[in-house]
Tab-separated table of C-alpha atoms in Angstrom:
chain	number	residue	atom	x	y	z
A	1	MET	CA	32.114	10.508	-1.102
A	2	PRO	CA	34.753	9.446	1.499
A	3	PRO	CA	34.758	5.962	2.987
A	4	ASN	CA	32.134	5.137	5.607
A	5	ALA	CA	31.907	2.725	8.532
A	6	PRO	CA	30.467	-0.625	7.384
A	7	GLU	CA	27.526	-0.362	9.811
A	8	ASP	CA	26.647	3.110	8.448
A	9	VAL	CA	26.818	1.818	4.876
A	10	SER	CA	24.672	-1.160	5.801
A	11	ARG	CA	21.972	1.101	7.260
A	12	THR	CA	22.099	3.359	4.182
A	13	ILE	CA	21.764	0.391	1.827
A	14	GLU	CA	18.866	-1.003	3.842
A	15	THR	CA	17.070	2.362	3.583
A	16	LEU	CA	17.842	2.564	-0.136
A	17	TYR	CA	16.480	-0.922	-0.708
A	18	ARG	CA	13.263	-0.049	1.050
A	19	SER	CA	12.751	3.247	-0.786
A	20	GLU	CA	14.343	2.634	-4.205
A	21	SER	CA	14.167	-1.068	-5.041
A	22	GLY	CA	10.815	-0.652	-6.819
A	23	ARG	CA	12.174	2.029	-9.135
A	24	ILE	CA	15.424	0.162	-9.715
A	25	LEU	CA	13.687	-3.109	-10.528
A	26	ALA	CA	11.226	-1.433	-12.897
A	27	THR	CA	14.036	0.143	-14.902
A	28	LEU	CA	16.021	-3.116	-14.961
A	29	VAL	CA	12.975	-4.940	-16.342
A	30	ARG	CA	12.921	-2.457	-19.216
A	31	LEU	CA	16.668	-2.719	-19.807
A	32	LEU	CA	16.893	-6.510	-19.483
A	33	GLY	CA	13.437	-7.605	-20.650
A	34	ASP	CA	13.059	-10.286	-17.978
A	35	LEU	CA	11.574	-9.939	-14.489
A	36	ASP	CA	13.525	-12.771	-12.851
A	37	LEU	CA	16.812	-11.638	-14.387
A	38	ALA	CA	16.135	-8.067	-13.294
A	39	GLU	CA	15.380	-9.137	-9.725
A	40	GLU	CA	18.475	-11.356	-9.516
A	41	SER	CA	20.797	-8.679	-10.879
A	42	MET	CA	19.305	-6.015	-8.577
A	43	HIS	CA	20.100	-8.148	-5.526
A	44	GLU	CA	23.631	-8.682	-6.848
A	45	ALA	CA	24.036	-4.918	-7.208
A	46	PHE	CA	22.982	-4.298	-3.600
A	47	ALA	CA	25.428	-7.012	-2.498
A	48	ALA	CA	28.158	-5.291	-4.525
A	49	ALA	CA	27.340	-2.014	-2.797
A	50	LEU	CA	27.858	-3.684	0.588
A	51	ASP	CA	31.326	-4.781	-0.558
A	52	SER	CA	32.331	-1.599	-2.380
A	53	TRP	CA	30.876	1.412	-0.596
A	54	PRO	CA	32.665	1.102	2.776
A	55	GLN	CA	35.991	1.667	0.938
A	56	ALA	CA	34.942	3.690	-2.111
A	57	GLY	CA	32.305	5.780	-0.356
A	58	ILE	CA	28.595	6.058	-1.031
A	59	PRO	CA	28.024	7.448	-4.560
A	60	GLU	CA	26.519	10.893	-4.869
A	61	LYS	CA	23.677	9.317	-6.886
A	62	PRO	CA	23.207	5.776	-5.509
A	63	ARG	CA	20.245	4.783	-7.693
A	64	PRO	CA	22.040	5.146	-11.073
A	65	TRP	CA	25.062	3.339	-9.601
A	66	LEU	CA	22.887	0.418	-8.542
A	67	ILE	CA	21.041	0.273	-11.881
A	68	SER	CA	24.265	0.350	-13.917
A	69	THR	CA	25.952	-2.222	-11.672
A	70	ALA	CA	22.940	-4.534	-11.843
A	71	ARG	CA	22.751	-4.260	-15.610
A	72	PHE	CA	26.430	-5.058	-16.153
A	73	LYS	CA	26.255	-7.980	-13.740
A	74	ALA	CA	23.301	-9.325	-15.702
A	75	VAL	CA	25.200	-8.970	-18.988
A	76	ASP	CA	28.280	-10.677	-17.506
A	77	GLY	CA	26.141	-13.574	-16.302
A	78	ILE	CA	24.476	-13.895	-19.679
A	79	ARG	CA	27.876	-13.870	-21.434
A	80	ARG	CA	29.057	-16.761	-19.248
A	81	ARG	CA	25.936	-18.790	-19.982
A	82	ALA	CA	26.020	-17.873	-23.692
A	83	ARG	CA	28.874	-20.324	-24.261
A	84	PHE	CA	26.412	-23.179	-23.688
A	85	ASP	CA	23.068	-21.738	-24.781
A	86	GLY	CA	22.225	-20.209	-28.149
A	87	VAL	CA	19.247	-18.278	-26.754
A	88	GLU	CA	21.463	-16.712	-24.090
A	89	ARG	CA	23.975	-15.809	-26.808
A	90	ASP	CA	21.293	-13.922	-28.741
A	91	LEU	CA	20.207	-12.105	-25.570
A	92	ALA	CA	23.797	-11.155	-24.748
A	93	LEU	CA	24.288	-9.707	-28.250
A	94	HIS	CA	21.032	-7.763	-27.940
A	95	LEU	CA	21.973	-6.259	-24.568
A	96	GLU	CA	25.503	-5.433	-25.665
A	97	ALA	CA	24.098	-3.586	-28.684
A	98	GLN	CA	22.223	-1.355	-26.238
A	99	SER	CA	25.148	-0.807	-23.905
A	100	ASN	CA	26.531	2.499	-25.195
A	101	GLU	CA	26.835	5.106	-22.463
A	102	ALA	CA	24.408	7.615	-24.010
A	103	ARG	CA	21.632	5.025	-24.082
A	104	ILE	CA	22.282	4.015	-20.469
A	105	ASN	CA	22.271	7.642	-19.308
A	106	GLU	CA	19.000	8.216	-21.152
A	107	ALA	CA	17.527	5.147	-19.448
A	108	LEU	CA	18.391	6.582	-16.038
A	109	GLN	CA	16.542	9.866	-16.517
A	110	GLU	CA	14.058	10.507	-13.699
A	111	GLU	CA	11.042	10.801	-16.013
A	112	GLU	CA	11.868	7.532	-17.720
A	113	ILE	CA	12.269	5.758	-14.384
A	114	GLU	CA	8.829	6.959	-13.284
A	115	ASP	CA	7.338	5.686	-16.554
A	116	ASP	CA	9.099	2.365	-15.911
A	117	ARG	CA	7.245	1.938	-12.643
A	118	LEU	CA	3.913	2.583	-14.307
A	119	ARG	CA	4.715	0.044	-17.018
A	120	LEU	CA	5.657	-2.543	-14.421
A	121	ILE	CA	2.456	-1.953	-12.429
A	122	PHE	CA	0.291	-2.627	-15.481
A	123	THR	CA	2.395	-5.645	-16.422
A	124	CYS	CA	1.953	-7.145	-12.972
A	125	CYS	CA	-1.786	-6.386	-13.148
A	126	HIS	CA	-2.303	-8.022	-16.547
A	127	PRO	CA	-5.697	-9.815	-16.781
A	128	ALA	CA	-3.977	-13.080	-17.715
A	129	LEU	CA	-2.736	-13.276	-14.111
A	130	PRO	CA	-5.076	-14.437	-11.315
A	131	SER	CA	-6.319	-11.445	-9.331
A	132	GLU	CA	-4.549	-12.441	-6.115
A	133	GLY	CA	-1.339	-12.870	-8.103
A	134	GLN	CA	-1.683	-9.429	-9.680
A	135	VAL	CA	-1.850	-7.690	-6.327
A	136	ALA	CA	0.807	-9.818	-4.609
A	137	LEU	CA	3.297	-9.494	-7.452
A	138	THR	CA	2.909	-5.732	-7.727
A	139	LEU	CA	3.315	-5.227	-4.001
A	140	ARG	CA	6.451	-7.381	-4.056
A	141	GLU	CA	8.128	-6.171	-7.243
A	142	VAL	CA	6.976	-2.591	-7.651
A	143	CYS	CA	6.684	-1.482	-4.037
A	144	GLY	CA	9.326	-3.650	-2.422
A	145	LEU	CA	7.164	-5.079	0.384
A	146	THR	CA	8.445	-8.339	1.840
A	147	THR	CA	6.575	-11.584	1.378
A	148	GLU	CA	5.736	-11.541	5.100
A	149	GLU	CA	4.280	-8.023	4.921
A	150	ILE	CA	2.100	-8.886	1.941
A	151	ALA	CA	0.975	-12.144	3.555
A	152	ARG	CA	-0.130	-10.188	6.612
A	153	ALA	CA	-2.134	-7.800	4.434
A	154	PHE	CA	-3.854	-10.750	2.733
A	155	LEU	CA	-4.295	-12.756	5.951
A	156	VAL	CA	-2.520	-15.779	4.406
A	157	THR	CA	0.707	-17.624	5.215
A	158	PRO	CA	3.997	-16.407	3.668
A	159	ALA	CA	4.317	-19.771	1.872
A	160	THR	CA	0.918	-19.336	0.222
A	161	LEU	CA	1.789	-15.800	-0.788
A	162	ALA	CA	5.153	-16.877	-2.224
A	163	GLN	CA	3.398	-19.491	-4.376
A	164	ARG	CA	1.086	-16.799	-5.771
A	165	ILE	CA	4.092	-14.691	-6.750
A	166	VAL	CA	5.889	-17.623	-8.394
A	167	ARG	CA	2.761	-18.544	-10.386
A	168	ALA	CA	2.224	-14.938	-11.484
A	169	LYS	CA	5.829	-14.667	-12.719
A	170	ALA	CA	5.412	-17.922	-14.621
A	171	VAL	CA	2.332	-16.549	-16.408
A	172	ILE	CA	4.212	-13.393	-17.421
A	173	ARG	CA	7.086	-15.488	-18.761
A	174	ASP	CA	5.034	-18.195	-20.487
A	175	LYS	CA	2.578	-15.812	-22.120
A	176	ALA	CA	5.311	-13.269	-22.997
A	177	ILE	CA	3.223	-10.487	-21.452
A	178	PRO	CA	4.565	-7.168	-22.791
A	179	TYR	CA	6.126	-4.617	-20.481
A	180	GLN	CA	3.956	-1.630	-21.369
A	181	VAL	CA	1.019	0.525	-20.336
A	182	PRO	CA	-2.047	-0.824	-22.180
A	183	LEU	CA	-3.628	1.141	-24.980
A	184	SER	CA	-6.668	3.262	-24.195
A	185	PRO	CA	-9.394	0.649	-24.978
A	186	GLU	CA	-7.857	-1.761	-22.408
A	187	LEU	CA	-6.817	0.804	-19.857
A	188	SER	CA	-10.058	1.194	-17.921
A	189	ALA	CA	-10.582	-2.563	-17.692
A	190	ARG	CA	-7.130	-2.970	-16.138
A	191	LEU	CA	-7.510	-0.083	-13.714
A	192	GLY	CA	-9.413	-1.874	-10.932
A	193	ALA	CA	-6.565	-4.223	-9.995
A	194	VAL	CA	-4.053	-1.365	-10.109
A	195	LEU	CA	-6.159	0.782	-7.766
A	196	GLN	CA	-6.490	-2.155	-5.384
A	197	VAL	CA	-2.716	-2.514	-5.310
A	198	VAL	CA	-2.163	1.166	-4.604
A	199	TYR	CA	-4.692	1.173	-1.770
A	200	LEU	CA	-3.226	-1.965	-0.199
A	201	VAL	CA	0.196	-0.303	-0.201
A	202	PHE	CA	-1.322	2.767	1.438
A	203	ASN	CA	-3.083	0.695	4.104
A	204	GLU	CA	0.117	-1.195	4.861
A	205	GLY	CA	1.842	2.136	5.418
A	206	TYR	CA	-1.036	3.605	7.379
A	207	SER	CA	-0.845	0.817	9.965
A	208	ALA	CA	2.926	0.215	9.956
A	209	GLU	CA	4.823	1.250	13.069
A	210	THR	CA	8.153	2.216	11.467
A	211	THR	CA	8.130	2.696	7.685
A	212	GLY	CA	4.485	3.696	7.492
A	213	ALA	CA	4.881	7.290	6.373
A	214	GLU	CA	7.250	6.223	3.592
A	215	LEU	CA	4.849	3.585	2.261
A	216	SER	CA	1.871	5.937	2.441
A	217	ARG	CA	3.757	8.629	0.533
A	218	GLU	CA	4.699	6.001	-2.041
A	219	ALA	CA	1.070	4.982	-2.511
A	220	ILE	CA	-0.059	8.599	-2.885
A	221	ARG	CA	2.702	9.222	-5.417
A	222	LEU	CA	1.675	6.134	-7.411
A	223	GLY	CA	-1.936	7.308	-7.272
A	224	ARG	CA	-0.953	10.695	-8.650
A	225	LEU	CA	0.973	8.994	-11.450
A	226	LEU	CA	-2.172	7.084	-12.351
A	227	LEU	CA	-4.233	10.273	-12.139
A	228	ASP	CA	-1.922	11.968	-14.653
A	229	LEU	CA	-2.235	8.985	-16.963
A	230	LEU	CA	-5.958	8.360	-16.564
A	231	PRO	CA	-8.011	11.119	-14.848
A	232	GLU	CA	-10.966	8.827	-14.170
A	233	PRO	CA	-13.371	9.488	-11.255
A	234	GLU	CA	-12.284	6.448	-9.241
A	235	VAL	CA	-8.618	7.432	-9.557
A	236	MET	CA	-9.567	10.874	-8.241
A	237	GLY	CA	-11.577	9.216	-5.482
A	238	LEU	CA	-8.716	6.950	-4.424
A	239	VAL	CA	-6.135	9.750	-4.336
A	240	GLY	CA	-8.621	11.921	-2.445
A	241	LEU	CA	-9.261	9.103	0.047
A	242	MET	CA	-5.549	8.538	0.684
A	243	LEU	CA	-4.874	12.248	1.160
A	244	LEU	CA	-7.773	12.638	3.597
A	245	GLN	CA	-6.666	9.643	5.644
A	246	GLU	CA	-3.004	10.647	5.548
A	247	SER	CA	-3.934	14.155	6.735
A	248	ARG	CA	-4.509	12.739	10.231
A	249	ARG	CA	-1.142	10.962	10.575
A	250	ALA	CA	0.428	13.486	12.977
A	251	ALA	CA	-2.579	13.266	15.309
A	252	ARG	CA	-3.052	9.481	15.291
A	253	SER	CA	-0.405	8.654	17.889
A	254	SER	CA	1.328	10.228	20.863
A	255	ALA	CA	5.036	11.009	21.115
A	256	GLU	CA	5.413	7.614	22.823
A	257	GLY	CA	3.681	5.851	19.921
A	258	ASP	CA	0.373	5.254	21.678
A	259	LEU	CA	-2.788	5.135	19.567
A	260	ILE	CA	-5.124	8.165	19.669
A	261	LEU	CA	-8.664	7.541	18.428
A	262	LEU	CA	-10.470	9.953	16.128
A	263	ASP	CA	-12.616	11.520	18.845
A	264	GLN	CA	-9.544	12.360	20.943
A	265	GLN	CA	-7.281	13.665	18.183
A	266	ASP	CA	-6.023	17.248	18.124
A	267	ARG	CA	-7.564	18.418	14.864
A	268	LEU	CA	-5.169	21.353	14.707
A	269	LEU	CA	-2.511	18.771	13.809
A	270	TRP	CA	-4.425	17.601	10.742
A	271	ASN	CA	-2.731	18.517	7.461
A	272	ARG	CA	-5.018	21.145	5.927
A	273	ASP	CA	-3.270	21.049	2.533
A	274	HIS	CA	-3.957	17.315	2.254
A	275	ILE	CA	-7.566	17.903	3.332
A	276	ALA	CA	-8.159	20.678	0.792
A	277	GLU	CA	-6.667	18.640	-2.060
A	278	GLY	CA	-8.483	15.471	-0.983
A	279	ILE	CA	-11.875	17.196	-0.754
A	280	ALA	CA	-11.395	18.881	-4.143
A	281	LEU	CA	-10.608	15.544	-5.821
A	282	THR	CA	-13.538	13.852	-4.078
A	283	GLU	CA	-15.952	16.561	-5.196
A	284	ARG	CA	-14.733	16.252	-8.795
A	285	ALA	CA	-15.247	12.484	-8.669
A	286	LEU	CA	-18.745	12.818	-7.146
A	287	ALA	CA	-19.734	15.426	-9.738
A	288	SER	CA	-18.992	12.938	-12.536
A	289	ARG	CA	-21.711	10.564	-11.239
A	290	ARG	CA	-19.475	7.705	-12.457
A	291	PHE	CA	-17.827	7.056	-9.133
A	292	GLY	CA	-17.435	3.863	-7.108
A	293	ALA	CA	-16.340	2.554	-3.714
A	294	TYR	CA	-13.133	4.591	-3.355
A	295	THR	CA	-14.976	7.853	-3.975
A	296	LEU	CA	-17.679	6.972	-1.437
A	297	GLN	CA	-15.020	6.173	1.166
A	298	ALA	CA	-13.357	9.482	0.345
A	299	ALA	CA	-16.688	11.268	0.810
A	300	ILE	CA	-17.008	9.706	4.276
A	301	ALA	CA	-13.467	10.810	5.143
A	302	ALA	CA	-14.323	14.311	3.867
A	303	VAL	CA	-17.294	14.586	6.250
A	304	HIS	CA	-14.937	13.779	9.139
A	305	ALA	CA	-12.336	16.248	7.854
A	306	GLU	CA	-14.825	19.108	7.616
A	307	ALA	CA	-16.137	18.650	11.183
A	308	SER	CA	-14.594	20.612	14.048
A	309	SER	CA	-15.234	17.781	16.526
A	310	THR	CA	-16.741	14.312	16.831
A	311	ALA	CA	-19.919	15.798	18.300
A	312	SER	CA	-20.403	18.175	15.359
A	313	THR	CA	-19.807	15.476	12.730
A	314	ASP	CA	-22.735	14.835	10.391
A	315	TRP	CA	-23.218	11.180	11.364
A	316	ARG	CA	-26.495	10.953	9.451
A	317	GLN	CA	-24.677	11.842	6.231
A	318	ILE	CA	-21.968	9.287	7.021
A	319	THR	CA	-24.614	6.607	7.618
A	320	LEU	CA	-26.263	7.394	4.269
A	321	LEU	CA	-22.901	7.183	2.501
A	322	TYR	CA	-22.275	3.786	4.092
A	323	ASP	CA	-25.720	2.661	2.911
A	324	ARG	CA	-24.715	3.484	-0.641
A	325	LEU	CA	-21.281	1.900	-0.225
A	326	ILE	CA	-22.846	-1.365	0.984
A	327	ARG	CA	-24.986	-1.481	-2.170
A	328	ILE	CA	-22.000	-1.342	-4.501
A	329	GLN	CA	-19.381	-3.084	-2.335
A	330	PRO	CA	-21.064	-5.300	0.284
A	331	SER	CA	-18.657	-6.346	3.011
A	332	PRO	CA	-18.819	-7.206	6.727
A	333	VAL	CA	-16.195	-4.540	7.469
A	334	VAL	CA	-18.290	-1.865	5.736
A	335	GLU	CA	-21.303	-3.048	7.734
A	336	LEU	CA	-19.239	-2.750	10.917
A	337	ASN	CA	-18.229	0.807	10.066
A	338	ARG	CA	-21.856	1.652	9.333
A	339	ALA	CA	-22.878	0.211	12.706
A	340	VAL	CA	-20.400	2.527	14.446
A	341	ALA	CA	-21.858	5.502	12.543
A	342	VAL	CA	-25.378	4.440	13.496
A	343	ALA	CA	-24.284	4.275	17.145
A	344	MET	CA	-23.123	7.887	16.910
A	345	TYR	CA	-26.290	9.017	15.096
A	346	GLU	CA	-29.065	6.976	16.763
A	347	GLY	CA	-27.422	5.862	20.000
A	348	PRO	CA	-25.052	3.107	21.189
A	349	GLU	CA	-27.821	0.550	21.770
A	350	HIS	CA	-28.722	0.651	18.045
A	351	GLY	CA	-25.099	0.209	17.012
A	352	LEU	CA	-24.554	-2.611	19.501
A	353	ARG	CA	-27.520	-4.533	18.101
A	354	LEU	CA	-26.085	-4.289	14.594
A	355	ILE	CA	-22.608	-5.390	15.717
A	356	ASP	CA	-24.026	-8.359	17.633
A	357	ASP	CA	-25.884	-9.424	14.478
A	358	LEU	CA	-22.633	-9.184	12.521
A	359	LEU	CA	-20.664	-11.220	15.053
A	360	ALA	CA	-23.403	-13.864	15.090
A	361	ARG	CA	-22.688	-14.441	11.386
A	362	GLU	CA	-19.059	-15.257	12.389
A	363	GLU	CA	-17.496	-13.482	9.399
A	364	LEU	CA	-15.809	-11.033	11.763
A	365	ALA	CA	-15.221	-13.493	14.610
A	366	ARG	CA	-11.430	-13.068	14.357
A	367	TYR	CA	-11.427	-9.377	13.427
A	368	HIS	CA	-10.164	-7.511	16.473
A	369	LEU	CA	-11.760	-4.185	15.506
A	370	ALA	CA	-15.235	-5.728	15.612
A	371	HIS	CA	-14.729	-6.846	19.223
A	372	SER	CA	-13.109	-3.508	20.085
A	373	ALA	CA	-16.097	-1.595	18.651
A	374	ARG	CA	-18.501	-3.802	20.571
A	375	ALA	CA	-16.517	-3.261	23.764
A	376	ASP	CA	-16.642	0.495	23.314
A	377	LEU	CA	-20.419	0.513	22.883
A	378	CYS	CA	-20.864	-1.740	25.934
A	379	ARG	CA	-18.639	0.629	27.907
A	380	ARG	CA	-20.763	3.603	26.837
A	381	LEU	CA	-23.891	1.692	27.911
A	382	GLU	CA	-22.196	0.840	31.246
A	383	GLN	CA	-22.378	-2.886	30.508
A	384	LEU	CA	-18.932	-3.308	32.063
A	385	PRO	CA	-18.595	-7.139	32.209
A	386	GLU	CA	-19.592	-7.315	28.528
A	387	ALA	CA	-17.173	-4.522	27.684
A	388	ARG	CA	-14.339	-6.290	29.530
A	389	ALA	CA	-14.977	-9.597	27.736
A	390	SER	CA	-14.976	-7.914	24.310
A	391	TYR	CA	-11.817	-5.913	25.028
A	392	GLU	CA	-10.107	-9.162	26.076
A	393	LYS	CA	-11.135	-10.820	22.775
A	394	ALA	CA	-9.890	-7.818	20.806
A	395	LEU	CA	-6.567	-7.834	22.679
A	396	ALA	CA	-6.075	-11.545	22.001
A	397	LEU	CA	-6.572	-10.962	18.259
A	398	ALA	CA	-4.715	-7.646	17.784
A	399	ARG	CA	-1.219	-7.795	16.273
A	400	GLN	CA	-0.048	-4.178	16.061
A	401	GLU	CA	1.654	-3.132	19.299
A	402	PRO	CA	0.023	0.356	19.516
A	403	GLU	CA	-3.410	-1.256	19.260
A	404	ARG	CA	-2.497	-3.803	21.907
A	405	ARG	CA	-1.338	-1.064	24.277
A	406	PHE	CA	-4.557	0.862	23.670
A	407	LEU	CA	-6.757	-2.156	24.369
A	408	ALA	CA	-4.767	-3.064	27.487
A	409	GLY	CA	-5.263	0.522	28.688
A	410	ARG	CA	-9.012	0.261	28.176
A	411	LEU	CA	-9.069	-2.906	30.251
A	412	ARG	CA	-7.151	-1.195	33.056
A	413	GLU	CA	-9.666	1.672	32.997
A	414	LEU	CA	-12.533	-0.798	33.441
A	415	GLN	CA	-10.820	-2.349	36.456
């Protein structure tokens, strides 16, 4: 391609890093056999692109260019160090033996790259790693989220999150954890952490203001990869859940980016293909009778998707599904969601009593959605001073700008 303005190249490279770094890193791990070396050489390749592409033009296929450049930079670095280190010399000889062009081209085939990502996911989710390290490392290395983004998802500081990643990498290196998808007897046992990773990626995308759709698509694609590999009920349930939630993306916000709640959404904007596929997967998972929390959440989303309006929604069925979900995955957030369903089924005073009990336990004291839900029920009961106080608490705790604008609007309405 012809030369480009440096600012245009910079924007292109930034987009490529966001969308392709996970694939590139996964393939480099396979080619180089070392996670830290792969990460270092990938960053060098992106830096080389910033230097080269404004004059040479953006390659027709940027991903193979970046992978090849990263690999050769890694080999060059190893050659330089090999003069002083016998281990590095052996590694350099090994990589050079694999450096013929046919082998490199084979390594860059699309199918092989997709397999690379699956291998890297299972490596990062190896049981030898602490559970928080499994999830953090996979989000960072496979999906390309920044340390700050992951820290926000975990509600910890970036420094704490960075330490988890460093420790997880050290375990992989010290225990020589293999870069492979586990054999069938181990596969199911390793699946839980992988599903958690995929759903965290999806949730990050679902709430993100800018790159959300991209991250959500990435999570759904990873879920489908897992479904091809292991068609277990909970994999079906997770993919079904993500599709059903993603189906509402176009209706969740206005053209100005303002939040639109479920009861005010234009259901004609919901993606019916996503809904049909999500419901079919959820029904298959339920029929197995071996399902878990993801499938139950998908079943709740399916009840919403099948209703023509909030008023016609089967809130009793949703409440019963939450009852079952609480038995297998007890959590204050699940209890909060159940309380909202109860308010729709039995009346706002019943839901408000449940939410007040939850807030009294203080587990959700800093969770803005709990205060927002309480405010909404107080508003419906015409307890306006209580509603105003709860909206103010929710606004003080909310971080996403669309949510803050929504809550500020509710406060103005009360005034």
